Short mmCIF file of C-alpha atoms and ligand atoms in Angstrom, two decimals:
data_model
loop_
_atom_site.label_atom_id
_atom_site.label_comp_id
_atom_site.label_asym_id
_atom_site.label_seq_id
_atom_site.Cartn_x
_atom_site.Cartn_y
_atom_site.Cartn_z
CA UNK A 140 -6.03 131.31 130.53
CA UNK A 141 -4.84 130.14 127.51
CA UNK A 142 -5.58 132.42 124.14
CA UNK A 143 -7.13 129.39 121.45
CA UNK A 144 -7.06 125.79 121.41
CA UNK A 145 -4.93 123.95 118.87
CA UNK A 146 -6.36 123.16 115.47
CA UNK A 147 -5.74 120.74 112.74
CA UNK A 148 -3.64 122.88 110.20
CA UNK A 149 -1.57 124.11 112.73
CA UNK A 150 -1.58 120.60 114.28
CA UNK A 151 -0.72 118.74 110.91
CA UNK A 152 2.43 121.88 111.19
CA UNK A 153 3.95 120.13 113.99
CA UNK A 154 3.91 116.78 112.12
CA UNK A 155 5.12 118.54 108.65
CA UNK A 156 7.97 120.27 110.54
CA UNK A 157 8.86 117.40 112.92
CA UNK A 158 9.20 114.61 110.02
CA UNK A 159 10.05 116.98 107.91
CA UNK A 160 12.51 119.32 109.80
CA UNK A 161 10.75 122.23 107.55
CA UNK A 162 8.39 124.55 108.17
CA UNK A 163 4.86 125.00 106.22
CA UNK A 164 4.15 128.12 106.05
CA UNK A 165 1.81 128.67 109.19
CA UNK A 166 0.88 131.86 110.44
CA UNK A 167 2.17 132.39 114.17
CA UNK A 168 3.52 135.01 116.38
CA UNK A 169 6.97 133.00 116.70
CA UNK A 170 7.75 131.73 113.19
CA UNK A 171 11.28 133.26 113.78
CA UNK A 172 13.10 130.10 114.11
CA UNK A 173 16.59 132.09 113.34
CA UNK A 174 19.66 130.81 112.28
CA UNK A 175 21.90 129.51 113.36
CA UNK A 176 18.84 127.51 116.26
CA UNK A 177 18.31 124.68 113.89
CA UNK A 178 15.31 122.39 114.88
CA UNK A 179 16.40 119.40 115.63
CA UNK A 180 13.64 117.07 117.81
CA UNK A 181 15.21 114.84 120.49
CA UNK A 182 14.32 111.09 121.17
CA UNK A 183 10.54 112.10 123.15
CA UNK A 184 8.42 110.54 125.24
CA UNK A 185 5.13 110.32 123.45
CA UNK A 186 3.34 109.90 126.26
CA UNK A 187 3.30 111.45 129.60
CA UNK A 188 4.90 110.34 131.65
CA UNK A 189 5.00 110.39 136.06
CA UNK A 190 8.50 109.88 137.08
CA UNK A 191 8.64 110.47 140.53
CA UNK A 192 5.37 109.74 142.44
CA UNK A 193 4.34 106.92 144.08
CA UNK A 194 0.70 105.62 143.97
CA UNK A 195 0.38 105.37 147.65
CA UNK A 196 -3.38 103.38 146.99
CA UNK A 197 -6.78 104.72 147.77
CA UNK A 198 -6.77 105.14 151.67
CA UNK A 199 -5.63 108.53 151.83
CA UNK A 200 -5.60 109.61 155.90
CA UNK A 201 -7.25 108.58 159.20
CA UNK A 202 -10.06 108.51 160.31
CA UNK A 203 -11.34 111.11 162.51
CA UNK A 204 -8.90 114.06 162.00
CA UNK A 205 -10.31 115.61 159.31
CA UNK A 206 -7.34 115.69 156.96
CA UNK A 207 -6.53 114.27 154.71
CA UNK A 208 -2.89 112.50 154.73
CA UNK A 209 -0.41 110.65 152.49
CA UNK A 210 3.18 110.97 151.43
CA UNK A 211 2.58 110.28 147.03
CA UNK A 212 0.64 110.18 143.97
CA UNK A 213 -3.39 108.84 144.89
CA UNK A 214 -4.61 106.96 141.91
CA UNK A 215 -7.17 105.31 141.10
CA UNK A 216 -7.25 105.44 137.55
CA UNK A 217 -4.09 106.43 135.49
CA UNK A 218 -5.30 108.05 133.18
CA UNK A 219 -6.46 110.80 135.34
CA UNK A 220 -2.95 111.35 136.74
CA UNK A 221 -2.09 114.96 137.33
CA UNK A 222 1.19 115.84 135.01
CA UNK A 223 2.38 119.14 133.73
CA UNK A 224 1.26 121.05 137.44
CA UNK A 225 2.78 124.84 137.86
CA UNK A 226 1.28 127.49 139.31
CA UNK A 227 1.27 131.00 137.85
CA UNK A 228 0.08 134.12 138.65
CA UNK A 229 -2.85 136.20 137.22
CA UNK A 230 -3.73 139.01 138.88
CA UNK A 231 -2.13 140.08 143.23
CA UNK A 232 0.26 137.90 143.54
CA UNK A 233 -0.50 138.15 147.32
CA UNK A 234 -3.25 136.71 147.57
CA UNK A 235 -3.95 135.06 144.33
CA UNK A 236 -2.80 132.16 142.07
CA UNK A 237 -3.68 129.94 139.80
CA UNK A 238 -2.48 126.40 139.54
CA UNK A 239 -2.81 124.19 135.58
CA UNK A 240 -2.22 120.70 135.47
CA UNK A 241 -2.89 117.60 132.64
CA UNK A 242 -4.86 114.82 132.22
CA UNK A 243 -5.80 112.20 129.45
CA UNK A 244 -8.68 113.25 127.25
CA UNK A 245 -11.06 110.46 128.48
CA UNK A 246 -11.65 111.87 131.82
CA UNK A 247 -12.92 115.66 129.90
CA UNK A 248 -16.66 114.73 130.61
CA UNK A 249 -16.54 114.03 134.46
CA UNK A 250 -13.64 115.09 135.83
CA UNK A 251 -14.44 118.03 138.43
CA UNK A 252 -11.24 119.94 139.22
CA UNK A 253 -9.77 119.90 142.89
CA UNK A 254 -7.08 122.14 144.56
CA UNK A 255 -6.84 120.98 148.42
CA UNK A 256 -5.20 123.78 150.03
CA UNK A 257 -3.48 125.19 152.64
CA UNK A 258 -1.37 127.82 154.77
CA UNK A 259 2.47 126.62 155.91
CA UNK A 260 0.33 127.36 159.14
CA UNK A 261 -2.20 124.85 159.23
CA UNK A 262 -1.04 121.88 158.20
CA UNK A 263 0.11 118.97 160.54
CA UNK A 264 3.51 116.43 160.10
CA UNK A 265 4.03 113.03 160.12
CA UNK A 266 7.27 112.12 159.22
CA UNK A 267 7.64 112.40 155.20
CA UNK A 268 3.89 112.64 156.11
CA UNK A 269 1.50 116.37 155.16
CA UNK A 270 -1.88 116.27 155.80
CA UNK A 271 -4.20 118.77 155.04
CA UNK A 272 -7.39 119.74 156.56
CA UNK A 273 -10.12 118.72 154.69
CA UNK A 274 -13.45 121.62 154.43
CA UNK A 275 -14.80 123.79 152.21
CA UNK A 276 -12.60 126.78 153.07
CA UNK A 277 -9.34 124.46 151.99
CA UNK A 278 -11.27 123.16 148.39
CA UNK A 279 -11.36 124.79 145.14
CA UNK A 280 -12.77 124.01 141.94
CA UNK A 281 -11.98 124.85 138.38
CA UNK A 282 -12.02 124.66 134.52
CA UNK A 283 -10.97 122.82 131.65
CA UNK A 284 -10.68 122.54 128.09
CA UNK A 285 -9.41 120.43 125.67
CA UNK A 286 -6.92 120.85 122.41
CA UNK A 287 -5.54 118.68 120.01
CA UNK A 288 -2.28 118.29 119.14
CA UNK A 289 0.36 115.68 117.73
CA UNK A 290 2.61 113.81 119.72
CA UNK A 291 6.38 113.80 117.88
CA UNK A 292 5.47 110.02 116.02
CA UNK A 293 2.27 112.15 114.54
CA UNK A 294 -0.67 110.52 116.16
CA UNK A 295 -3.27 112.84 117.18
CA UNK A 296 -3.59 113.33 121.08
CA UNK A 297 -6.31 115.28 122.79
CA UNK A 298 -5.35 117.22 125.65
CA UNK A 299 -6.99 118.07 128.90
CA UNK A 300 -5.53 121.50 130.94
CA UNK A 301 -6.93 122.38 134.05
CA UNK A 302 -6.55 125.12 136.05
CA UNK A 303 -8.21 126.15 139.64
CA UNK A 304 -7.53 129.62 140.95
CA UNK A 305 -7.12 130.46 144.28
CA UNK A 306 -8.01 133.46 146.19
CA UNK A 307 -7.54 134.58 149.59
CA UNK A 308 -4.72 133.75 149.98
CA UNK A 309 -1.94 135.17 152.77
CA UNK A 310 0.81 137.15 151.93
CA UNK A 311 4.68 135.61 151.88
CA UNK A 312 3.03 132.50 153.08
CA UNK A 313 3.72 128.72 151.26
CA UNK A 314 0.80 126.93 150.43
CA UNK A 315 0.83 123.18 150.98
CA UNK A 316 -2.12 121.75 147.84
CA UNK A 317 -2.57 118.44 145.61
CA UNK A 318 -3.79 118.92 142.32
CA UNK A 319 -6.29 116.47 141.29
CA UNK A 320 -10.43 115.11 141.84
CA UNK A 321 -12.29 112.94 143.96
CA UNK A 322 -15.10 111.41 144.37
CA UNK A 323 -16.38 112.33 148.25
CA UNK A 324 -15.13 112.26 151.50
CA UNK A 325 -16.54 110.57 154.22
CA UNK A 326 -15.15 112.13 157.64
CA UNK A 327 -15.84 109.43 159.44
CA UNK A 328 -13.54 106.72 158.15
CA UNK A 329 -11.45 109.25 156.51
CA UNK A 330 -11.69 108.43 152.85
CA UNK A 331 -11.95 109.96 149.41
CA UNK A 332 -14.15 108.19 147.18
CA UNK A 333 -11.44 107.82 143.24
CA UNK A 334 -8.92 110.26 144.82
CA UNK A 335 -6.77 110.99 141.70
CA UNK A 336 -4.39 113.32 143.13
CA UNK A 337 -1.02 114.97 142.98
CA UNK A 338 1.71 114.14 145.49
CA UNK A 339 1.76 117.15 148.35
CA UNK A 340 3.54 120.51 146.67
CA UNK A 341 4.14 123.51 147.53
CA UNK A 342 4.11 127.01 145.77
CA UNK A 343 4.54 130.95 147.87
CA UNK A 344 2.65 133.79 147.56
CA UNK A 345 4.12 137.29 146.96
CA UNK A 346 4.88 140.11 149.45
CA UNK A 347 2.53 142.58 149.50
CA UNK A 348 2.45 145.53 147.33
CA UNK A 349 4.86 147.81 149.21
CA UNK A 350 6.54 145.22 151.35
CA UNK A 351 10.23 146.10 151.93
CA UNK A 352 11.52 143.13 153.60
CA UNK A 353 14.68 141.54 151.61
CA UNK A 354 13.21 138.00 149.21
CA UNK A 355 14.75 136.37 146.12
CA UNK A 356 14.08 135.68 142.74
CA UNK A 357 15.55 132.88 140.23
CA UNK A 358 15.40 133.90 136.41
CA UNK A 359 16.69 131.71 133.74
CA UNK A 360 16.41 131.40 129.97
CA UNK A 361 17.18 129.42 126.77
CA UNK A 362 16.80 124.88 127.76
CA UNK A 363 15.92 124.22 124.24
CA UNK A 364 14.62 121.20 125.94
CA UNK A 365 17.91 120.38 126.77
CA UNK A 366 15.81 118.04 129.81
CA UNK A 367 18.86 115.81 130.31
CA UNK A 368 21.17 119.34 132.14
CA UNK A 369 17.68 120.82 133.40
CA UNK A 370 16.93 117.84 135.34
CA UNK A 371 20.50 116.81 136.82
CA UNK A 372 20.41 120.40 138.28
CA UNK A 373 16.74 120.35 138.90
CA UNK A 374 16.90 119.30 142.42
CA UNK A 375 19.55 121.89 143.32
CA UNK A 376 17.59 124.79 141.96
CA UNK A 377 14.54 123.68 143.55
CA UNK A 378 16.37 123.94 146.99
CA UNK A 379 17.07 127.75 146.88
CA UNK A 380 14.72 129.53 148.71
CA UNK A 381 12.98 132.13 146.48
CA UNK A 382 9.79 133.37 146.20
CA UNK A 383 9.77 132.61 142.80
CA UNK A 384 11.05 131.55 138.78
CA UNK A 385 11.55 133.96 135.83
CA UNK A 386 12.01 131.76 132.54
CA UNK A 387 12.94 134.33 129.59
CA UNK A 388 11.32 132.03 126.77
CA UNK A 389 12.92 129.36 124.55
CA UNK A 390 11.91 126.21 126.77
CA UNK A 391 12.15 123.86 123.92
CA UNK A 392 13.15 123.24 120.64
CA UNK A 393 10.48 123.43 118.87
CA UNK A 394 8.00 123.22 120.63
CA UNK A 395 5.80 120.63 120.36
CA UNK A 396 3.12 118.84 122.96
CA UNK A 397 6.05 115.64 123.53
CA UNK A 398 9.41 118.34 124.09
CA UNK A 399 6.67 120.74 126.39
CA UNK A 400 6.40 117.41 128.36
CA UNK A 401 9.89 116.15 128.88
CA UNK A 402 10.30 120.73 129.78
CA UNK A 403 7.90 120.25 132.64
CA UNK A 404 9.62 116.65 133.53
CA UNK A 405 12.43 117.82 134.22
CA UNK A 406 11.63 121.22 135.53
CA UNK A 407 9.18 119.26 138.66
CA UNK A 408 11.25 120.33 141.47
CA UNK A 409 11.33 123.74 140.86
CA UNK A 410 7.00 123.95 138.80
CA UNK A 411 5.95 122.23 142.63
CA UNK A 412 7.58 124.38 144.69
CA UNK A 413 7.62 127.83 143.56
CA UNK A 414 5.74 129.81 140.66
CA UNK A 415 6.85 130.23 137.84
CA UNK A 416 6.64 133.39 135.14
CA UNK A 417 7.74 132.98 131.58
CA UNK A 418 8.01 134.66 128.45
CA UNK A 419 7.81 132.81 124.51
CA UNK A 420 10.42 132.89 122.82
CA UNK A 421 10.99 131.84 119.27
CA UNK A 422 11.79 128.03 119.67
CA UNK A 423 8.07 128.12 121.78
CA UNK A 424 6.76 128.01 117.67
CA UNK A 425 3.50 126.69 117.94
CA UNK A 426 2.67 129.70 120.50
CA UNK A 427 -0.44 127.90 120.60
CA UNK A 428 1.15 124.85 123.42
CA UNK A 429 2.42 127.83 124.70
CA UNK A 430 -0.34 129.59 126.18
CA UNK A 431 -2.52 126.72 126.98
CA UNK A 432 0.00 125.42 129.05
CA UNK A 433 0.42 128.55 130.97
CA UNK A 434 -2.05 130.83 132.45
CA UNK A 435 -1.52 133.87 132.78
CA UNK A 436 -2.50 137.59 133.60
CA UNK A 437 -4.87 138.98 130.48
CA UNK A 438 -4.11 142.73 131.06
CA UNK A 439 -6.95 144.65 130.05
CA UNK A 440 -5.16 147.10 127.59
CA UNK A 441 -4.19 144.60 125.45
CA UNK A 442 -5.56 143.53 122.18
CA UNK A 443 -7.78 140.55 122.38
CA UNK A 444 -5.14 138.61 120.09
CA UNK A 445 -2.16 139.41 122.39
CA UNK A 446 -3.64 138.82 125.76
CA UNK A 447 -1.22 136.93 127.84
CA UNK A 448 1.71 137.84 125.74
CA UNK A 449 2.75 140.56 127.72
CA UNK A 450 1.66 141.18 131.36
CA UNK A 451 2.72 141.79 134.68
CA UNK A 452 2.66 141.56 138.79
CA UNK A 453 3.93 143.89 141.66
CA UNK A 454 5.61 141.30 144.79
CA UNK A 455 6.84 144.15 147.33
CA UNK A 456 8.29 146.95 145.82
CA UNK A 457 9.28 145.20 142.71
CA UNK A 458 7.01 145.45 139.69
CA UNK A 459 8.14 142.54 136.80
CA UNK A 460 6.36 143.26 133.20
CA UNK A 461 7.00 140.41 130.90
CA UNK A 462 6.17 140.66 126.81
CA UNK A 463 6.71 139.32 123.88
CA UNK A 464 9.38 140.04 121.63
CA UNK A 465 8.96 137.89 118.38
CA UNK A 466 8.14 139.93 115.42
CA UNK A 467 7.35 143.63 114.83
CA UNK A 468 3.68 142.90 115.19
CA UNK A 469 3.95 141.53 118.43
CA UNK A 470 6.38 144.52 119.39
CA UNK A 471 4.47 147.14 118.26
CA UNK A 472 1.01 145.78 119.39
CA UNK A 473 1.86 145.23 122.91
CA UNK A 474 3.64 149.36 122.81
CA UNK A 475 0.77 150.99 123.88
CA UNK A 476 -0.39 148.46 126.95
CA UNK A 477 3.71 148.65 128.01
CA UNK A 478 3.68 153.11 128.22
CA UNK A 479 -0.01 152.96 130.31
CA UNK A 480 1.38 149.93 132.55
CA UNK A 481 4.80 150.93 133.02
CA UNK A 482 3.83 155.02 133.49
CA UNK A 483 1.39 153.45 136.24
CA UNK A 484 4.24 152.16 138.14
CA UNK A 485 6.61 154.92 137.53
CA UNK A 486 4.02 157.29 139.78
CA UNK A 487 3.32 154.34 142.16
CA UNK A 488 5.66 155.01 145.34
CA UNK A 489 4.91 151.81 146.41
CA UNK A 490 7.10 150.21 143.91
CA UNK A 491 10.79 151.19 144.29
CA UNK A 492 11.84 148.43 141.15
CA UNK A 493 11.14 147.25 137.29
CA UNK A 494 12.70 145.01 135.44
CA UNK A 495 11.31 144.26 131.88
CA UNK A 496 11.17 140.32 131.24
CA UNK A 497 11.39 139.13 126.86
CA UNK A 498 13.54 137.35 125.22
CA UNK A 499 15.31 139.05 122.36
CA UNK A 500 17.66 141.34 123.54
CA UNK A 501 18.01 145.28 123.25
CA UNK A 502 21.78 145.74 123.62
CA UNK A 503 23.64 141.83 123.05
CA UNK A 504 27.24 141.97 121.20
CA UNK A 505 27.35 137.81 120.77
CA UNK A 506 28.38 137.47 117.43
CA UNK A 507 24.91 134.82 116.71
CA UNK A 508 21.94 136.89 117.35
CA UNK A 509 22.60 140.21 118.42
CA UNK A 510 20.71 143.46 119.51
CA UNK A 511 17.13 143.88 118.42
CA UNK A 512 16.20 146.65 116.46
CA UNK A 513 12.69 146.40 116.93
CA UNK A 514 12.55 146.21 120.20
CA UNK A 515 15.22 149.18 120.62
CA UNK A 516 13.41 151.34 118.09
CA UNK A 517 9.71 150.48 119.90
CA UNK A 518 10.04 149.37 123.50
CA UNK A 519 13.66 151.72 124.50
CA UNK A 520 12.35 154.87 124.46
CA UNK A 521 9.56 153.85 126.49
CA UNK A 522 11.16 151.86 129.12
CA UNK A 523 13.45 155.59 129.43
CA UNK A 524 10.35 157.63 129.75
CA UNK A 525 9.26 155.54 132.62
CA UNK A 526 12.60 154.58 134.14
CA UNK A 527 12.08 151.03 133.81
CA UNK A 528 15.49 149.71 135.71
CA UNK A 529 16.64 146.33 134.08
CA UNK A 530 15.92 144.36 130.75
CA UNK A 531 16.39 140.84 131.78
CA UNK A 532 16.73 139.30 127.90
CA UNK A 533 18.08 135.97 126.43
CA UNK A 534 18.10 134.41 123.12
CA UNK A 535 21.62 134.97 122.53
CA UNK A 536 22.90 131.87 124.90
CA UNK A 537 25.96 133.73 126.96
CA UNK A 538 26.04 136.16 129.68
CA UNK A 539 26.37 140.06 128.91
CA UNK A 540 25.56 142.95 131.55
CA UNK A 541 25.34 146.68 129.81
CA UNK A 542 26.91 149.70 131.97
CA UNK A 543 23.99 151.93 132.40
CA UNK A 544 22.66 153.03 128.91
CA UNK A 545 20.39 156.18 128.08
CA UNK A 546 19.91 157.31 124.87
CA UNK A 547 22.10 155.05 123.45
CA UNK A 548 25.00 156.41 125.46
CA UNK A 549 26.15 155.08 128.14
CA UNK A 550 25.00 157.21 131.59
CA UNK A 551 26.77 157.28 135.46
CA UNK A 552 25.06 154.09 137.44
CA UNK A 553 21.46 155.21 138.28
CA UNK A 554 20.84 157.12 135.29
CA UNK A 555 20.07 154.85 133.14
CA UNK A 556 19.04 150.62 132.58
CA UNK A 557 21.35 148.07 133.06
CA UNK A 558 20.59 145.19 130.11
CA UNK A 559 21.14 141.53 130.93
CA UNK A 560 21.23 139.06 128.24
CA UNK A 561 21.68 135.43 130.07
CA UNK A 562 20.28 133.18 127.80
CA UNK A 563 21.73 129.66 128.73
CA UNK A 564 19.78 127.60 130.71
CA UNK A 565 21.43 125.30 129.00
CA UNK A 566 20.83 125.66 125.14
CA UNK A 567 24.42 125.11 123.07
CA UNK A 568 26.45 127.19 123.55
CA UNK A 569 27.43 131.09 122.23
CA UNK A 570 30.52 132.84 122.25
CA UNK A 571 30.56 136.16 123.77
CA UNK A 572 31.70 139.50 121.97
CA UNK A 573 31.93 143.08 123.48
CA UNK A 574 30.96 146.53 122.62
CA UNK A 575 30.33 150.22 123.73
CA UNK A 576 27.69 148.91 126.27
CA UNK A 577 30.05 146.05 127.39
CA UNK A 578 30.70 145.90 131.19
CA UNK A 579 30.97 142.28 131.16
CA UNK A 580 30.33 139.28 128.87
CA UNK A 581 30.73 135.53 129.31
CA UNK A 582 30.55 132.79 126.77
CA UNK A 583 27.73 130.22 127.47
CA UNK A 584 29.67 126.92 127.80
CA UNK A 585 29.10 127.45 131.88
CA UNK A 586 25.33 128.10 131.52
CA UNK A 587 24.01 130.33 133.82
CA UNK A 588 21.20 131.42 136.03
CA UNK A 589 20.18 134.13 137.94
CA UNK A 590 19.88 134.50 141.44
CA UNK A 591 18.27 137.97 142.53
CA UNK A 592 18.20 139.72 146.09
CA UNK A 593 15.62 142.54 146.53
CA UNK A 594 16.29 144.47 149.81
CA UNK A 595 14.17 147.79 149.72
CA UNK A 596 16.04 149.95 147.94
CA UNK A 597 19.29 147.30 146.74
CA UNK A 598 19.28 145.07 144.25
CA UNK A 599 21.94 142.93 144.21
CA UNK A 600 22.08 139.95 141.07
CA UNK A 601 24.65 137.34 141.55
CA UNK A 602 25.35 135.34 137.89
CA UNK A 603 25.68 131.20 138.31
CA UNK A 604 27.12 128.52 135.92
CA UNK A 605 24.52 126.17 135.31
CA UNK A 606 25.87 124.45 137.87
CA UNK A 607 26.71 125.93 140.14
CA UNK A 608 29.71 126.11 140.93
CA UNK A 609 31.37 129.23 139.93
CA UNK A 610 29.84 133.01 139.99
CA UNK A 611 30.42 134.22 136.77
CA UNK A 612 29.04 138.38 137.72
CA UNK A 613 27.21 140.04 140.63
CA UNK A 614 26.56 143.83 140.77
CA UNK A 615 24.43 145.63 143.27
CA UNK A 616 22.11 148.58 141.76
CA UNK A 617 20.60 150.94 144.64
CA UNK A 618 19.05 153.82 144.97
FE1 LIG B 40 17.11 130.34 122.51
FE1 LIG B 41 16.12 132.44 121.05
#
C-alpha cells in the first residue's frame, strides 16, 4: 500500500501548480501533461464532505442478538468519519480484498482501523437495516499512515489513510461491511463504545480461478474531475450487476487532494458496492497521492520504485494486467515483469482471456494524442508473444476499436490483438479518426463506458454512451 508519503517539495509544487497553472520542475513518473489537456482546477472543496450518509447516533443495534445494526453512518466524532471508502484487490481475488478509507489526521495516534464484515448469507435484514454478526471471526484490524499535502487554497493538510486486508473470504460472494473504528462492544446491551463507522457497504469477491461461469465487469476511463457528470450517472452505473470495475486513468485534472476528494465523492455509489482497480493516467500528476490512496498488488518482479505501477489479478478464467504507460522509464521498467507475468498466464490452462489495461493507446487514430510509440516498441511485442487478447486504454477522449492486429498488420479474427480506446468517462470530448487498423470509431461527445460479459470461451463487450441511452459498439471474441 502506498508507494510513499507526500513530501514538502511536492506539496509546494501542488500549490504552485494550482495557483499559477504552471509546472515547477518536479521529478515525477507522470509529468506528461500533454496538450491539449490544459490543467484547470475547478472550484473544489477544501474539506472532505460525506454527503449521502446520515448520523444515526451511538446505539448501533438491539441488545442480545449479538449483531450490529443501523442504516446510516455511526459517528461520535465528525473528524473520525470514514470517507473515500473503497475496495481493491492486492492478491487472490477469490479470497482476499483490501478496504481503504481516510479520516482527519488528529485521530492518527489513537485510532484503530477496523472492518466488521459478513457474507451475504450471514446478514439479517430488517427493512433498510442490515445487521452484521459481531464476533472475532467478523472483525479485521489494519493499519494506517499519514501523508501531508495541500488543499486547493494552499493550506497544508495531513491525510490519514487507513487500510484493512480481509482474507479467508469465499469466492463469488457479496460481502457486507462497516469501515471505521470503535472502542468496545457490550454484548449485553448491543452497544459499541465510541463508534465511528460507515454505513453498511458491500463488495463482491472474485471467481475461483479457472471457474467458467459467466460474469460481468465494467470499465471506464478519463473523467478528468468532471464529477458533476459522474455523480449524475453514478447511481445508475452502480446498479449494473457487475463483479468489479476497471479504471484506465485520468480520474483527475491535475491530481490534487481536493480533486481526489471530489472524484471519490462522485464515484461513491460505485466504490461502496464494487472493487475498482485503477491505473495511473498522465493527469494523476502527483503520483504519491494516487499510490497513497489505492492499495494495489506489490508484484515481486517489479523494481521497488515501480511497485503498484504494474499489477495483475485473475478472476475465474480472466487475467487482467494493469500498467503505468506514462513515460519511457515506466514502460521500460515494467517490461521484464510483464513478460514473466504474461508467460505464466499464457501457459496456464485455467486462463482463457487476458486483457491488459493502461492509459496511453497502442493504436489510436484520434488527432489529439494518437498511437503511443513507446508502448508499440516495448510492450506490444511482449503482448503478441504471449497471445494477449485485448488492450484497454484511454487518453484520447473518444472510442476506437481496432481490427485484430499482429505484427503491425490486420489479421484474421483470433489471430491478433484487438486494441480498444475508451477514454470518455465525461472528460472533455475529442474528435475521432480512422486508420488502417480501425474497425470502428466514435467521437467523444456522447461519453462512454464498457460492459464486459465473459462467458467461458466467449467474451462480449458492449460500449455504452456515458448516459447509458445509446449503444456505441458491441463485439464478441471467441476461442
Ligand atoms: Fe484524458
Ligand atoms: Fe490522458
